[in-house]
Tab-separated table of C-alpha atoms in Angstrom:
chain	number	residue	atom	x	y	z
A	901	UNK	CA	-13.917	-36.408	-9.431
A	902	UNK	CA	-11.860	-33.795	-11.192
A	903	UNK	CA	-8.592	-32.348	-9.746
A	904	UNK	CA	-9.719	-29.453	-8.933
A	905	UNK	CA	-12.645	-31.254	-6.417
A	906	UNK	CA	-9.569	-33.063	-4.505
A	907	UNK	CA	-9.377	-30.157	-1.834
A	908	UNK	CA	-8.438	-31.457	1.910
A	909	UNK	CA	-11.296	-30.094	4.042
A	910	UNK	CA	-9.558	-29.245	7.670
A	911	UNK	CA	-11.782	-29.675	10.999
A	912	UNK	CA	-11.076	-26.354	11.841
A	913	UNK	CA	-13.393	-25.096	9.068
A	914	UNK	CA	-16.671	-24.907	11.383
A	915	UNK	CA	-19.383	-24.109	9.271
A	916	UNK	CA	-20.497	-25.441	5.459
A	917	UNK	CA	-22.392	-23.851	2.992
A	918	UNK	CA	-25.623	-25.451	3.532
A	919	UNK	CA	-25.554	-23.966	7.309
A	920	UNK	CA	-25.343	-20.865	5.288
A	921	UNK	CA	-28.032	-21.793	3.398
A	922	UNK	CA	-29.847	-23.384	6.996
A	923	UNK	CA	-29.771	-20.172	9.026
A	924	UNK	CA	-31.803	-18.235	5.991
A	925	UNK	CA	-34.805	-20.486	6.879
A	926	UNK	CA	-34.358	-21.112	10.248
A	927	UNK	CA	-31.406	-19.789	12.678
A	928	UNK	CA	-32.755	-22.774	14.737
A	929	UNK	CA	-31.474	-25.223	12.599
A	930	UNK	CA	-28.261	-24.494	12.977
A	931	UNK	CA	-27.738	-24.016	16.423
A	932	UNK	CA	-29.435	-27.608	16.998
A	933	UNK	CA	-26.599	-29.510	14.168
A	934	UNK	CA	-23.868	-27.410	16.353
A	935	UNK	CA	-24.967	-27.358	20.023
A	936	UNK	CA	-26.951	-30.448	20.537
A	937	UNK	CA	-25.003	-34.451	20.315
A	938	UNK	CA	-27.123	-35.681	18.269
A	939	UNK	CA	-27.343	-37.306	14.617
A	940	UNK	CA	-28.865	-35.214	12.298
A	941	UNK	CA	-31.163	-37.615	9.919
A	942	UNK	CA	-31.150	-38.368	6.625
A	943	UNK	CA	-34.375	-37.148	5.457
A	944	UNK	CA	-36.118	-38.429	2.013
A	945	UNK	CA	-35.623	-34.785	0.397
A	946	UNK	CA	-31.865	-35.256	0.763
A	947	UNK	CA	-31.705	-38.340	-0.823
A	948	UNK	CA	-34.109	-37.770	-3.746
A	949	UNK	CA	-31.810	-34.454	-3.890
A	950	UNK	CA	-28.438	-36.146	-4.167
A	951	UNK	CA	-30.051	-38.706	-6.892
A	952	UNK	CA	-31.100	-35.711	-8.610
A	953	UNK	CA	-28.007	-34.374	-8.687
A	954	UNK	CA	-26.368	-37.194	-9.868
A	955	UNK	CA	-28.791	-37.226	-12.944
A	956	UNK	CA	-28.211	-33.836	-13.509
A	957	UNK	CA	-24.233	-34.094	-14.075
A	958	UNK	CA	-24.840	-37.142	-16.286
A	959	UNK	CA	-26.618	-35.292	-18.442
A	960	UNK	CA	-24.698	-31.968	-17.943
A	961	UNK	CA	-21.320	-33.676	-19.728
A	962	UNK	CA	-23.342	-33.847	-22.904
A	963	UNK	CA	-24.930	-30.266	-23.243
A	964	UNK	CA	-23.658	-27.571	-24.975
A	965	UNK	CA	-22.523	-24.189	-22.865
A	966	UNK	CA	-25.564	-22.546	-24.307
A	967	UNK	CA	-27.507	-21.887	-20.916
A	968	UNK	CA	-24.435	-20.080	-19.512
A	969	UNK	CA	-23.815	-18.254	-22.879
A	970	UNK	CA	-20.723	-19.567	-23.168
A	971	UNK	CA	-18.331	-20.661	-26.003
A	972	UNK	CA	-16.015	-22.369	-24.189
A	973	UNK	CA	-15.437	-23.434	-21.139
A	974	UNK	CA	-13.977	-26.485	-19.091
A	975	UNK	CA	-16.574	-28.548	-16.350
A	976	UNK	CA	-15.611	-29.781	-13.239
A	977	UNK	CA	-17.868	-31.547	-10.883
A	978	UNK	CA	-18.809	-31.961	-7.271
A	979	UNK	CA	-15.882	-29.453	-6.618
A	980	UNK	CA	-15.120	-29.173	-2.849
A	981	UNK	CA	-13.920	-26.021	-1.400
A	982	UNK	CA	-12.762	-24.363	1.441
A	983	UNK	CA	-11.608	-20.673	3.450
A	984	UNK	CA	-9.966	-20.367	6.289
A	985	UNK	CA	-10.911	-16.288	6.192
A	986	UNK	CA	-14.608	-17.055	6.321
A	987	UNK	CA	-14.352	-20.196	8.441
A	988	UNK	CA	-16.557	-22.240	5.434
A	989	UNK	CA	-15.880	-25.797	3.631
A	990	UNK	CA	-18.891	-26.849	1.222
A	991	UNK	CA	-18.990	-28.721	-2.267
A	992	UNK	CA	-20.379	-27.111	-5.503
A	993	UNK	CA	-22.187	-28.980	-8.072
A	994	UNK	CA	-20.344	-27.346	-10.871
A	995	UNK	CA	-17.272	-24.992	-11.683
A	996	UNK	CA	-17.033	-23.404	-14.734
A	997	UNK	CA	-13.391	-22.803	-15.877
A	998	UNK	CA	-12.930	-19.944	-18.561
A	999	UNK	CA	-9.406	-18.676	-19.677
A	1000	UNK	CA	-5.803	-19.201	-18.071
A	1001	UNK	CA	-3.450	-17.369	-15.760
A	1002	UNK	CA	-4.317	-14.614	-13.844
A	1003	UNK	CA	-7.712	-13.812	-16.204
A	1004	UNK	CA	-8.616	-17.096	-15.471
A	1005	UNK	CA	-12.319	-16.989	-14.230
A	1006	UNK	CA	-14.344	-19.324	-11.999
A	1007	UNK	CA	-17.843	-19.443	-12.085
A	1008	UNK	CA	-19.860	-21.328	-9.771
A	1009	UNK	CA	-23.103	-23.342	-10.836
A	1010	UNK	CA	-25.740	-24.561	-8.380
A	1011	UNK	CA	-28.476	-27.003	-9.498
A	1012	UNK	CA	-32.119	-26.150	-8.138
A	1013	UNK	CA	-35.255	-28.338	-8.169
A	1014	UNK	CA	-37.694	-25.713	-8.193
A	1015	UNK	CA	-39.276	-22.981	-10.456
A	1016	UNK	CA	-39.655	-20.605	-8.142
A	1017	UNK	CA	-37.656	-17.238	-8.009
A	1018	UNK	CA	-34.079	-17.488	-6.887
A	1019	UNK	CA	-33.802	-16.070	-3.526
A	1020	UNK	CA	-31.792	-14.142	-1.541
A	1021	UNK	CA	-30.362	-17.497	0.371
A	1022	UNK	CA	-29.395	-18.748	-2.684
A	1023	UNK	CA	-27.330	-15.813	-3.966
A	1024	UNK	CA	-25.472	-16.400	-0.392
A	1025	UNK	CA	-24.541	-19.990	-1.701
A	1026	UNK	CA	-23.096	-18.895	-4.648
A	1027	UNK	CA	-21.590	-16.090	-3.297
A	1028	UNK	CA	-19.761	-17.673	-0.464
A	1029	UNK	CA	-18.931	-20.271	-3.164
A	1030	UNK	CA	-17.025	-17.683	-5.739
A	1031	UNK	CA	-15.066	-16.129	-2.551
A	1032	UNK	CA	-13.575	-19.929	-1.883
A	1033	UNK	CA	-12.984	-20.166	-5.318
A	1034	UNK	CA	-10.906	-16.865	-5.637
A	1035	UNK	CA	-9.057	-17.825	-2.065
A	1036	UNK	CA	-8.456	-21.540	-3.058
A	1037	UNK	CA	-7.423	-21.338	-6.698
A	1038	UNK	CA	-6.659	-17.513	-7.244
A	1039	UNK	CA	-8.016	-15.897	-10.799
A	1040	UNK	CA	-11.582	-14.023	-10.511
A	1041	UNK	CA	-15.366	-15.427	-9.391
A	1042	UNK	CA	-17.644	-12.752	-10.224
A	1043	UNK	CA	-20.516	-13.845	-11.392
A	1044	UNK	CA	-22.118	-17.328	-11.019
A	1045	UNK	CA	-25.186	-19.299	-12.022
A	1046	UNK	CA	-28.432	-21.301	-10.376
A	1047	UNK	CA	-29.414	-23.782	-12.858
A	1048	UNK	CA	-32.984	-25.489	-12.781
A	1049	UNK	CA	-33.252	-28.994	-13.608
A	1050	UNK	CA	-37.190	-28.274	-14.165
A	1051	UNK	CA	-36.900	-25.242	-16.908
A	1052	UNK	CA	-33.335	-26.590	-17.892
A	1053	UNK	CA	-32.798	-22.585	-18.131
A	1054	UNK	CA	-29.729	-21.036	-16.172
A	1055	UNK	CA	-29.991	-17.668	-14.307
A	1056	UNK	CA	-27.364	-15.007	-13.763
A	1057	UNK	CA	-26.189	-13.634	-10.269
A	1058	UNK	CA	-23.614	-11.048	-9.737
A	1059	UNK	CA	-21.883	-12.223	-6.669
A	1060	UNK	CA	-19.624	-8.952	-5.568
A	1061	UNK	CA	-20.078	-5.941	-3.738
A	1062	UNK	CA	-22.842	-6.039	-0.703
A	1063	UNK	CA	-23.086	-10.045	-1.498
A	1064	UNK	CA	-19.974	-10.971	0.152
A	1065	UNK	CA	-20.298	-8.435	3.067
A	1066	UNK	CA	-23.750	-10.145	3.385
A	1067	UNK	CA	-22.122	-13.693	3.695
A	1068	UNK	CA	-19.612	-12.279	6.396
A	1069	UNK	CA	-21.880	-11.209	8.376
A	1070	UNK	CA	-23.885	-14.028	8.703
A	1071	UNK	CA	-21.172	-16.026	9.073
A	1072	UNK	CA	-20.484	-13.663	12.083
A	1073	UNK	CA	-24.021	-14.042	13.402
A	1074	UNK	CA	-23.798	-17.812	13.223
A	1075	UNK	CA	-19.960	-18.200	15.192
A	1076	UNK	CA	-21.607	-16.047	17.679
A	1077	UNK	CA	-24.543	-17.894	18.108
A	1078	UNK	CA	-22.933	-21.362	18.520
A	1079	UNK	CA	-20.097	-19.698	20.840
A	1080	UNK	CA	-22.644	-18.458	22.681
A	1081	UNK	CA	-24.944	-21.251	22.733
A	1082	UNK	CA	-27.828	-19.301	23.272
A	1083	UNK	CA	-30.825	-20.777	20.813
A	1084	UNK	CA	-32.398	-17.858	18.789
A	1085	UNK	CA	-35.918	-16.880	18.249
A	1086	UNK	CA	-37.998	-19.315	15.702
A	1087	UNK	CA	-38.907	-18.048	12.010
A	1088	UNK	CA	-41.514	-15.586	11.584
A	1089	UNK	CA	-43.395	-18.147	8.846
A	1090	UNK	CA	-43.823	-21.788	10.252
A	1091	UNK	CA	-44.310	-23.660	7.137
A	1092	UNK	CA	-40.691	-24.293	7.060
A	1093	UNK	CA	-41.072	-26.347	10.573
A	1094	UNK	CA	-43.635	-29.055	9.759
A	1095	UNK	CA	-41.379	-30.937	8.134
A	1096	UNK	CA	-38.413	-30.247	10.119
A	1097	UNK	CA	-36.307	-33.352	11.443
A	1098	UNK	CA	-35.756	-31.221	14.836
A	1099	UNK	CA	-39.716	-30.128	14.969
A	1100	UNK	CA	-39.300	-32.145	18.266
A	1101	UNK	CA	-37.136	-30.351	19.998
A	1102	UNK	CA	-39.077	-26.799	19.220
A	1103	UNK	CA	-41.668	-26.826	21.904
A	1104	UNK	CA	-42.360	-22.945	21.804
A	1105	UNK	CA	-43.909	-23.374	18.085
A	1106	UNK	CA	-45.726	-27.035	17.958
């Protein structure tokens, strides 16, 4: 693990990117990891996604900078970072580094195992990624990339402006919600719960 990865994570940094990324698909989620004592499980989609991950660094440290349209550009892996503004901690795959001092520019890279369109959750990742970046290690984060492991192609997101107001508030709507411990409505689509490891718990959709 790089230097840059060795941040110290405090407790009082509630909520991690992947709730973020949780609460798009189900608010439910959340509230159960938070509010309930229980375990969450390890499910067989997390670990064929860390394994995945593990392959795709491997082979990242031998490819060009092509994909990101890049010349130059320094690597660092499984980065870990952390704001006490937003109340977030959460670990991103990759970190570009481009220039030095204060034009020095971050630029968060998330793997994906999917072809599908990038979605609006996912620009929340990265966004809420490039404003720990800028808080943590100073220098810009404007821009980031979600990189498929299944195209091997990289895709472009502008992560300023409405993005970041977007990732405050739902941080907002998620404090509130555990403070409160009041356990919100179900998703409108329930694909996402039949294979849900707290399916068991929803009684008002199965």
């Amino acid at each position: 693990m790089s230097t840059l990865a060795r941040v110290a994570i405090s407790e009082r940094f509630v909520f991690t990117v992947t709730d973020l990324k949780q609460y798009a698909y189900c608010p439910r989620v959340v509230f159960y990891t938070y509010c309930l004592p229980l375990v969450r499980p390890t499910t067989y989609k997390m670990d064929a996604g860390a394994a995945a991950h593990e392959k795709a660094e491997a082979l990242e440290r031998r490819r060009t900078l092509a994909a990101y349209g890049l010349e130059a550009a320094q690597r660092h892996f499984d980065v870990a970072v952390a704001s006490e503004q937003l109340g977030l901690n959460g670990r991103i795959d990759m970190v570009l580094e481009v220039g030095e001092g204060a034009e020095r520019e971050w630029i968060p890279v998330d793997y994906k195992q999917t072809t599908r369109p990038t979605g609006r959750h996912i620009r929340r990742q990265l966004t809420a990624y490039a404003m720990m970046l800028e808080e943590t290690w100073g220098g810009i984060a404007r821009r980031g990339f979600v990189y498929s492991l299944m195209t091997r192609k990289a895709e472009e997101l502008t992560l300023i402006g409405r993005a970041r107001d977007d990732v405050r508030t739902v941080v907002a709507a998620m404090r509130e919600m555990v403070e409160r411990e009041v356990m919100p409505d179900p998703p409108d689509s329930r694909r996402p719960c039949l294979n849900c490891e707290f399916r068991r718990f929803c009684n008002d959709v199965l």
